mmCIF file of C-alpha atoms in Angstrom:
data_model
loop_
_atom_site.group_PDB
_atom_site.id
_atom_site.type_symbol
_atom_site.label_atom_id
_atom_site.label_comp_id
_atom_site.label_asym_id
_atom_site.label_seq_id
_atom_site.Cartn_x
_atom_site.Cartn_y
_atom_site.Cartn_z
ATOM 1 C CA UNK Q 1 0.000 0.000 0.000
ATOM 2 C CA UNK Q 2 2.877 2.392 0.832
ATOM 3 C CA UNK Q 3 4.588 1.656 -2.456
ATOM 4 C CA UNK Q 4 1.345 2.156 -4.400
ATOM 5 C CA UNK Q 5 0.704 5.511 -2.698
ATOM 6 C CA UNK Q 6 4.248 6.765 -3.352
ATOM 7 C CA UNK Q 7 3.955 5.704 -7.014
ATOM 8 C CA UNK Q 8 0.631 7.524 -7.392
ATOM 9 C CA UNK Q 9 1.921 10.729 -5.796
ATOM 10 C CA UNK Q 10 5.122 10.679 -7.837
ATOM 11 C CA UNK Q 11 3.091 10.111 -11.021
ATOM 12 C CA UNK Q 12 0.972 13.140 -10.048
ATOM 13 C CA UNK Q 13 4.095 15.288 -9.997
ATOM 14 C CA UNK Q 14 5.125 15.128 -6.349
ATOM 15 C CA UNK Q 15 8.887 15.081 -5.849
ATOM 16 C CA UNK Q 16 10.402 12.562 -3.449
ATOM 17 C CA UNK Q 17 11.359 15.498 -1.236
ATOM 18 C CA UNK Q 18 7.734 16.702 -1.053
ATOM 19 C CA UNK Q 19 6.464 13.178 -0.341
ATOM 20 C CA UNK Q 20 9.125 12.756 2.352
ATOM 21 C CA UNK Q 21 8.153 16.034 4.027
ATOM 22 C CA UNK Q 22 4.455 15.121 4.004
ATOM 23 C CA UNK Q 23 5.112 11.611 5.364
ATOM 24 C CA UNK Q 24 7.758 12.614 7.902
ATOM 25 C CA UNK Q 25 10.350 10.330 6.293
ATOM 26 C CA UNK Q 26 13.761 10.856 4.758
ATOM 27 C CA UNK Q 27 13.997 11.169 0.987
ATOM 28 C CA UNK Q 28 16.135 8.034 0.943
ATOM 29 C CA UNK Q 29 13.425 6.026 2.731
ATOM 30 C CA UNK Q 30 10.732 7.261 0.335
ATOM 31 C CA UNK Q 31 12.904 6.300 -2.639
ATOM 32 C CA UNK Q 32 13.454 2.874 -1.043
ATOM 33 C CA UNK Q 33 9.715 2.339 -0.576
ATOM 34 C CA UNK Q 34 9.164 3.357 -4.211
ATOM 35 C CA UNK Q 35 11.550 0.748 -5.575
ATOM 36 C CA UNK Q 36 11.355 -2.154 -3.128
ATOM 37 C CA UNK Q 37 8.701 -4.512 -1.856
ATOM 38 C CA UNK Q 38 5.905 -6.324 -3.706
ATOM 39 C CA UNK Q 39 4.431 -4.695 -6.792
ATOM 40 C CA UNK Q 40 1.046 -3.074 -5.997
ATOM 41 C CA UNK Q 41 -0.546 -4.634 -9.093
ATOM 42 C CA UNK Q 42 -0.567 -7.978 -7.274
ATOM 43 C CA UNK Q 43 -3.754 -6.675 -5.632
ATOM 44 C CA UNK Q 44 -5.502 -7.433 -8.938
ATOM 45 C CA UNK Q 45 -5.604 -11.064 -7.775
ATOM 46 C CA UNK Q 46 -6.207 -10.518 -4.056
ATOM 47 C CA UNK Q 47 -4.223 -10.503 -0.841
ATOM 48 C CA UNK Q 48 -3.459 -14.216 -0.781
ATOM 49 C CA UNK Q 49 -3.078 -17.001 -0.293
ATOM 50 C CA UNK Q 50 -4.413 -17.468 -3.823
ATOM 51 C CA UNK Q 51 -6.254 -20.689 -4.626
ATOM 52 C CA UNK Q 52 -5.264 -21.536 -8.219
ATOM 53 C CA UNK Q 53 -7.803 -23.960 -9.663
ATOM 54 C CA UNK Q 54 -7.859 -25.968 -12.907
ATOM 55 C CA UNK Q 55 -10.440 -28.547 -14.004
ATOM 56 C CA UNK Q 56 -9.958 -32.288 -14.129
ATOM 57 C CA UNK Q 57 -11.552 -33.593 -17.322
ATOM 58 C CA UNK Q 58 -13.067 -37.020 -17.941
ATOM 59 C CA UNK Q 59 -11.433 -38.825 -20.863
ATOM 60 C CA UNK Q 60 -13.201 -41.901 -22.232
ATOM 61 C CA UNK Q 61 -13.513 -44.733 -19.741
ATOM 62 C CA UNK Q 62 -10.395 -43.829 -17.788
ATOM 63 C CA UNK Q 63 -10.779 -43.813 -14.037
ATOM 64 C CA UNK Q 64 -10.632 -40.368 -12.500
ATOM 65 C CA UNK Q 65 -9.648 -37.748 -15.034
ATOM 66 C CA UNK Q 66 -6.802 -35.688 -16.447
ATOM 67 C CA UNK Q 67 -5.778 -32.039 -16.557
ATOM 68 C CA UNK Q 68 -5.319 -30.736 -20.104
ATOM 69 C CA UNK Q 69 -1.711 -29.935 -21.003
ATOM 70 C CA UNK Q 70 -2.683 -26.349 -21.805
ATOM 71 C CA UNK Q 71 -4.473 -25.922 -18.450
ATOM 72 C CA UNK Q 72 -1.521 -27.387 -16.550
ATOM 73 C CA UNK Q 73 0.903 -25.114 -18.404
ATOM 74 C CA UNK Q 74 -1.316 -22.071 -17.831
ATOM 75 C CA UNK Q 75 -1.522 -22.895 -14.113
ATOM 76 C CA UNK Q 76 2.243 -23.307 -13.888
ATOM 77 C CA UNK Q 77 2.868 -19.935 -15.550
ATOM 78 C CA UNK Q 78 0.151 -18.258 -13.477
ATOM 79 C CA UNK Q 79 1.722 -19.678 -10.349
ATOM 80 C CA UNK Q 80 5.086 -18.251 -11.378
ATOM 81 C CA UNK Q 81 3.487 -14.832 -11.906
ATOM 82 C CA UNK Q 82 1.762 -14.909 -8.511
ATOM 83 C CA UNK Q 83 4.945 -16.012 -6.779
ATOM 84 C CA UNK Q 84 6.867 -13.173 -8.425
ATOM 85 C CA UNK Q 85 4.289 -10.837 -6.854
ATOM 86 C CA UNK Q 86 5.089 -12.383 -3.442
ATOM 87 C CA UNK Q 87 1.650 -14.006 -3.252
ATOM 88 C CA UNK Q 88 1.280 -17.477 -1.732
ATOM 89 C CA UNK Q 89 -0.297 -20.030 -4.075
ATOM 90 C CA UNK Q 90 -2.426 -23.053 -3.198
ATOM 91 C CA UNK Q 91 -3.012 -25.327 -6.244
ATOM 92 C CA UNK Q 92 -6.429 -26.969 -6.534
ATOM 93 C CA UNK Q 93 -7.940 -29.461 -8.967
ATOM 94 C CA UNK Q 94 -11.623 -28.883 -9.749
ATOM 95 C CA UNK Q 95 -13.100 -32.403 -9.756
ATOM 96 C CA UNK Q 96 -14.791 -34.012 -12.733
ATOM 97 C CA UNK Q 97 -18.268 -32.488 -12.932
ATOM 98 C CA UNK Q 98 -16.975 -29.059 -11.970
ATOM 99 C CA UNK Q 99 -18.535 -28.680 -8.509
ATOM 100 C CA UNK Q 100 -16.369 -26.894 -5.936
ATOM 101 C CA UNK Q 101 -16.565 -24.133 -3.353
ATOM 102 C CA UNK Q 102 -14.169 -21.317 -4.263
ATOM 103 C CA UNK Q 103 -12.741 -19.463 -1.271
ATOM 104 C CA UNK Q 104 -12.047 -15.720 -1.403
ATOM 105 C CA UNK Q 105 -8.953 -14.890 -3.472
ATOM 106 C CA UNK Q 106 -9.374 -17.754 -5.926
ATOM 107 C CA UNK Q 107 -8.418 -17.896 -9.600
ATOM 108 C CA UNK Q 108 -10.219 -20.416 -11.804
ATOM 109 C CA UNK Q 109 -8.502 -21.298 -15.078
ATOM 110 C CA UNK Q 110 -11.704 -22.927 -16.212
ATOM 111 C CA UNK Q 111 -14.488 -22.187 -18.667
ATOM 112 C CA UNK Q 112 -18.250 -22.319 -18.051
ATOM 113 C CA UNK Q 113 -18.493 -25.558 -20.059
ATOM 114 C CA UNK Q 114 -16.258 -27.370 -17.546
ATOM 115 C CA UNK Q 115 -17.807 -26.130 -14.298
ATOM 116 C CA UNK Q 116 -21.264 -24.923 -13.246
ATOM 117 C CA UNK Q 117 -19.467 -22.769 -10.660
ATOM 118 C CA UNK Q 118 -17.611 -20.892 -13.382
ATOM 119 C CA UNK Q 119 -20.804 -20.740 -15.449
ATOM 120 C CA UNK Q 120 -22.665 -19.109 -12.535
ATOM 121 C CA UNK Q 121 -19.860 -16.635 -11.898
ATOM 122 C CA UNK Q 122 -19.431 -15.592 -15.538
ATOM 123 C CA UNK Q 123 -23.214 -15.457 -15.908
ATOM 124 C CA UNK Q 124 -23.216 -12.647 -13.331
ATOM 125 C CA UNK Q 125 -20.946 -10.494 -15.508
ATOM 126 C CA UNK Q 126 -22.981 -7.378 -16.386
ATOM 127 C CA UNK Q 127 -20.912 -6.533 -19.465
ATOM 128 C CA UNK Q 128 -19.988 -9.756 -21.271
ATOM 129 C CA UNK Q 129 -21.668 -13.102 -21.886
ATOM 130 C CA UNK Q 130 -19.841 -16.368 -22.560
ATOM 131 C CA UNK Q 131 -22.240 -18.966 -23.886
ATOM 132 C CA UNK Q 132 -22.779 -21.682 -26.471
ATOM 133 C CA UNK Q 133 -23.937 -20.676 -29.939
ATOM 134 C CA UNK Q 134 -24.788 -24.015 -31.461
ATOM 135 C CA UNK Q 135 -21.678 -26.175 -31.324
ATOM 136 C CA UNK Q 136 -19.318 -23.284 -30.545
ATOM 137 C CA UNK Q 137 -18.808 -20.970 -27.586
ATOM 138 C CA UNK Q 138 -18.730 -17.226 -28.167
ATOM 139 C CA UNK Q 139 -18.231 -14.048 -26.165
ATOM 140 C CA UNK Q 140 -20.663 -11.178 -26.554
ATOM 141 C CA UNK Q 141 -20.733 -7.531 -25.490
ATOM 142 C CA UNK Q 142 -24.113 -7.218 -23.747
ATOM 143 C CA UNK Q 143 -24.523 -3.536 -24.653
ATOM 144 C CA UNK Q 144 -23.472 -3.464 -28.313
ATOM 145 C CA UNK Q 145 -24.181 -7.071 -29.243
ATOM 146 C CA UNK Q 146 -20.680 -7.409 -30.720
ATOM 147 C CA UNK Q 147 -19.652 -11.080 -30.975
ATOM 148 C CA UNK Q 148 -16.179 -12.487 -30.436
ATOM 149 C CA UNK Q 149 -15.699 -15.937 -31.945
ATOM 150 C CA UNK Q 150 -12.495 -17.912 -31.656
ATOM 151 C CA UNK Q 151 -10.524 -18.289 -34.910
ATOM 152 C CA UNK Q 152 -9.963 -21.871 -33.740
ATOM 153 C CA UNK Q 153 -13.603 -22.626 -34.572
ATOM 154 C CA UNK Q 154 -13.080 -21.268 -38.086
ATOM 155 C CA UNK Q 155 -10.207 -23.629 -38.817
ATOM 156 C CA UNK Q 156 -7.229 -21.652 -37.464
ATOM 157 C CA UNK Q 157 -5.840 -23.817 -34.645
ATOM 158 C CA UNK Q 158 -3.026 -21.314 -34.004
ATOM 159 C CA UNK Q 159 -5.376 -18.659 -32.552
ATOM 160 C CA UNK Q 160 -7.876 -18.551 -29.718
ATOM 161 C CA UNK Q 161 -9.755 -16.151 -27.433
ATOM 162 C CA UNK Q 162 -10.202 -15.991 -23.684
ATOM 163 C CA UNK Q 163 -12.483 -14.305 -21.198
ATOM 164 C CA UNK Q 164 -10.787 -12.747 -18.165
ATOM 165 C CA UNK Q 165 -12.788 -11.194 -15.354
ATOM 166 C CA UNK Q 166 -13.261 -10.719 -11.652
ATOM 167 C CA UNK Q 167 -16.940 -11.372 -11.029
ATOM 168 C CA UNK Q 168 -19.316 -11.716 -8.068
ATOM 169 C CA UNK Q 169 -19.840 -15.212 -6.726
ATOM 170 C CA UNK Q 170 -21.975 -15.990 -3.657
ATOM 171 C CA UNK Q 171 -20.849 -13.246 -1.338
ATOM 172 C CA UNK Q 172 -17.348 -12.698 -2.665
ATOM 173 C CA UNK Q 173 -15.659 -12.589 -6.065
ATOM 174 C CA UNK Q 174 -13.970 -15.106 -8.340
ATOM 175 C CA UNK Q 175 -11.168 -14.322 -10.777
ATOM 176 C CA UNK Q 176 -11.876 -16.286 -13.963
ATOM 177 C CA UNK Q 177 -9.539 -17.064 -16.861
ATOM 178 C CA UNK Q 178 -11.522 -18.984 -19.458
ATOM 179 C CA UNK Q 179 -10.323 -19.765 -22.959
ATOM 180 C CA UNK Q 180 -12.862 -20.641 -25.612
ATOM 181 C CA UNK Q 181 -10.484 -23.592 -25.982
ATOM 182 C CA UNK Q 182 -7.758 -24.549 -23.502
ATOM 183 C CA UNK Q 183 -5.110 -22.674 -25.498
ATOM 184 C CA UNK Q 184 -6.984 -19.427 -24.962
ATOM 185 C CA UNK Q 185 -6.362 -19.602 -21.213
ATOM 186 C CA UNK Q 186 -2.652 -20.064 -21.862
ATOM 187 C CA UNK Q 187 -2.639 -16.913 -23.981
ATOM 188 C CA UNK Q 188 -4.574 -14.982 -21.343
ATOM 189 C CA UNK Q 189 -2.046 -15.831 -18.627
ATOM 190 C CA UNK Q 190 0.792 -14.697 -20.897
ATOM 191 C CA UNK Q 191 -1.061 -11.432 -21.574
ATOM 192 C CA UNK Q 192 -1.630 -10.806 -17.862
ATOM 193 C CA UNK Q 193 2.058 -11.362 -17.150
ATOM 194 C CA UNK Q 194 3.097 -8.904 -19.865
ATOM 195 C CA UNK Q 195 0.493 -6.206 -19.218
ATOM 196 C CA UNK Q 196 -0.351 -6.490 -15.524
ATOM 197 C CA UNK Q 197 0.569 -2.912 -14.494
ATOM 198 C CA UNK Q 198 -1.581 -1.300 -17.192
ATOM 199 C CA UNK Q 199 -4.528 -3.617 -16.470
ATOM 200 C CA UNK Q 200 -4.261 -2.851 -12.757
ATOM 201 C CA UNK Q 201 -4.070 0.869 -13.487
ATOM 202 C CA UNK Q 202 -7.289 0.563 -15.523
ATOM 203 C CA UNK Q 203 -9.401 -1.464 -13.069
ATOM 204 C CA UNK Q 204 -7.626 -1.531 -9.701
ATOM 205 C CA UNK Q 205 -9.351 -3.934 -7.338
ATOM 206 C CA UNK Q 206 -12.830 -3.444 -8.846
ATOM 207 C CA UNK Q 207 -14.774 -6.140 -10.667
ATOM 208 C CA UNK Q 208 -14.019 -6.076 -14.385
ATOM 209 C CA UNK Q 209 -14.114 -7.932 -17.700
ATOM 210 C CA UNK Q 210 -11.895 -8.216 -20.751
ATOM 211 C CA UNK Q 211 -11.422 -10.375 -23.855
ATOM 212 C CA UNK Q 212 -7.934 -11.431 -24.934
ATOM 213 C CA UNK Q 213 -6.798 -12.888 -28.241
ATOM 214 C CA UNK Q 214 -3.616 -14.909 -28.707
ATOM 215 C CA UNK Q 215 -1.571 -16.721 -31.360
ATOM 216 C CA UNK Q 216 0.378 -19.878 -30.586
ATOM 217 C CA UNK Q 217 2.953 -22.348 -31.745
ATOM 218 C CA UNK Q 218 2.048 -25.404 -29.687
ATOM 219 C CA UNK Q 219 2.128 -24.231 -26.060
ATOM 220 C CA UNK Q 220 4.372 -21.290 -26.948
ATOM 221 C CA UNK Q 221 2.508 -17.980 -27.031
ATOM 222 C CA UNK Q 222 3.677 -15.920 -30.017
ATOM 223 C CA UNK Q 223 1.598 -12.789 -29.439
ATOM 224 C CA UNK Q 224 -1.443 -11.533 -27.564
ATOM 225 C CA UNK Q 225 -3.817 -8.600 -27.901
ATOM 226 C CA UNK Q 226 -6.687 -7.000 -26.033
ATOM 227 C CA UNK Q 227 -9.853 -7.575 -28.053
ATOM 228 C CA UNK Q 228 -12.222 -5.828 -25.605
ATOM 229 C CA UNK Q 229 -11.773 -3.979 -22.311
ATOM 230 C CA UNK Q 230 -10.624 -4.090 -19.643
ATOM 231 C CA UNK Q 231 -13.753 -2.409 -18.313
ATOM 232 C CA UNK Q 232 -14.884 -1.961 -14.718
ATOM 233 C CA UNK Q 233 -18.311 -3.159 -13.701
ATOM 234 C CA UNK Q 234 -20.700 -0.504 -12.451
#
């Protein structure tokens, strides 16, 4: 919080000397606070510990289930990002069927097709819908009606889309990363890692939504882009 406040004041034109005088600190201490400690944008995900959840999927007649390679990779990279922000991480596997009870400060790398919990949370988003349109899943701007369909469903398996949002869920909020296909979540995590400060500056700790596009080579993310948002919820 101290680092965030110093950054905001300095961005508003306050010199370190002025901040030091107002806070009753030395200029050296203010400069130290500005450049040390956890990055304030970690608050986008919560205070921690962060429950990092991915779905277990049923495959054929196999007992139990498996985690998709893309989901496992996305969770690994998300965990690395959270750790770099000095946030504690608690991995969690959403069981087959998708029923679970997310605690506060949880991130679900899971689409509404894989879990009714995610479906309920995303369904509460006042700005964006994520639902099936025939055999495909599409994202839609509620206000304008603009549709976002994954290039994957049009034959381009090197591109996908993802929904990212912090949405209300039964008394608290759930951070959702949901690719139209599993690769989309991988691209969304890469985008968050690359653009976290600007996303945090746009939405802070408020509820929000955004749509991210990405291009891949296998599990390697080549590029990402913001397709819509990020926008705060009213």
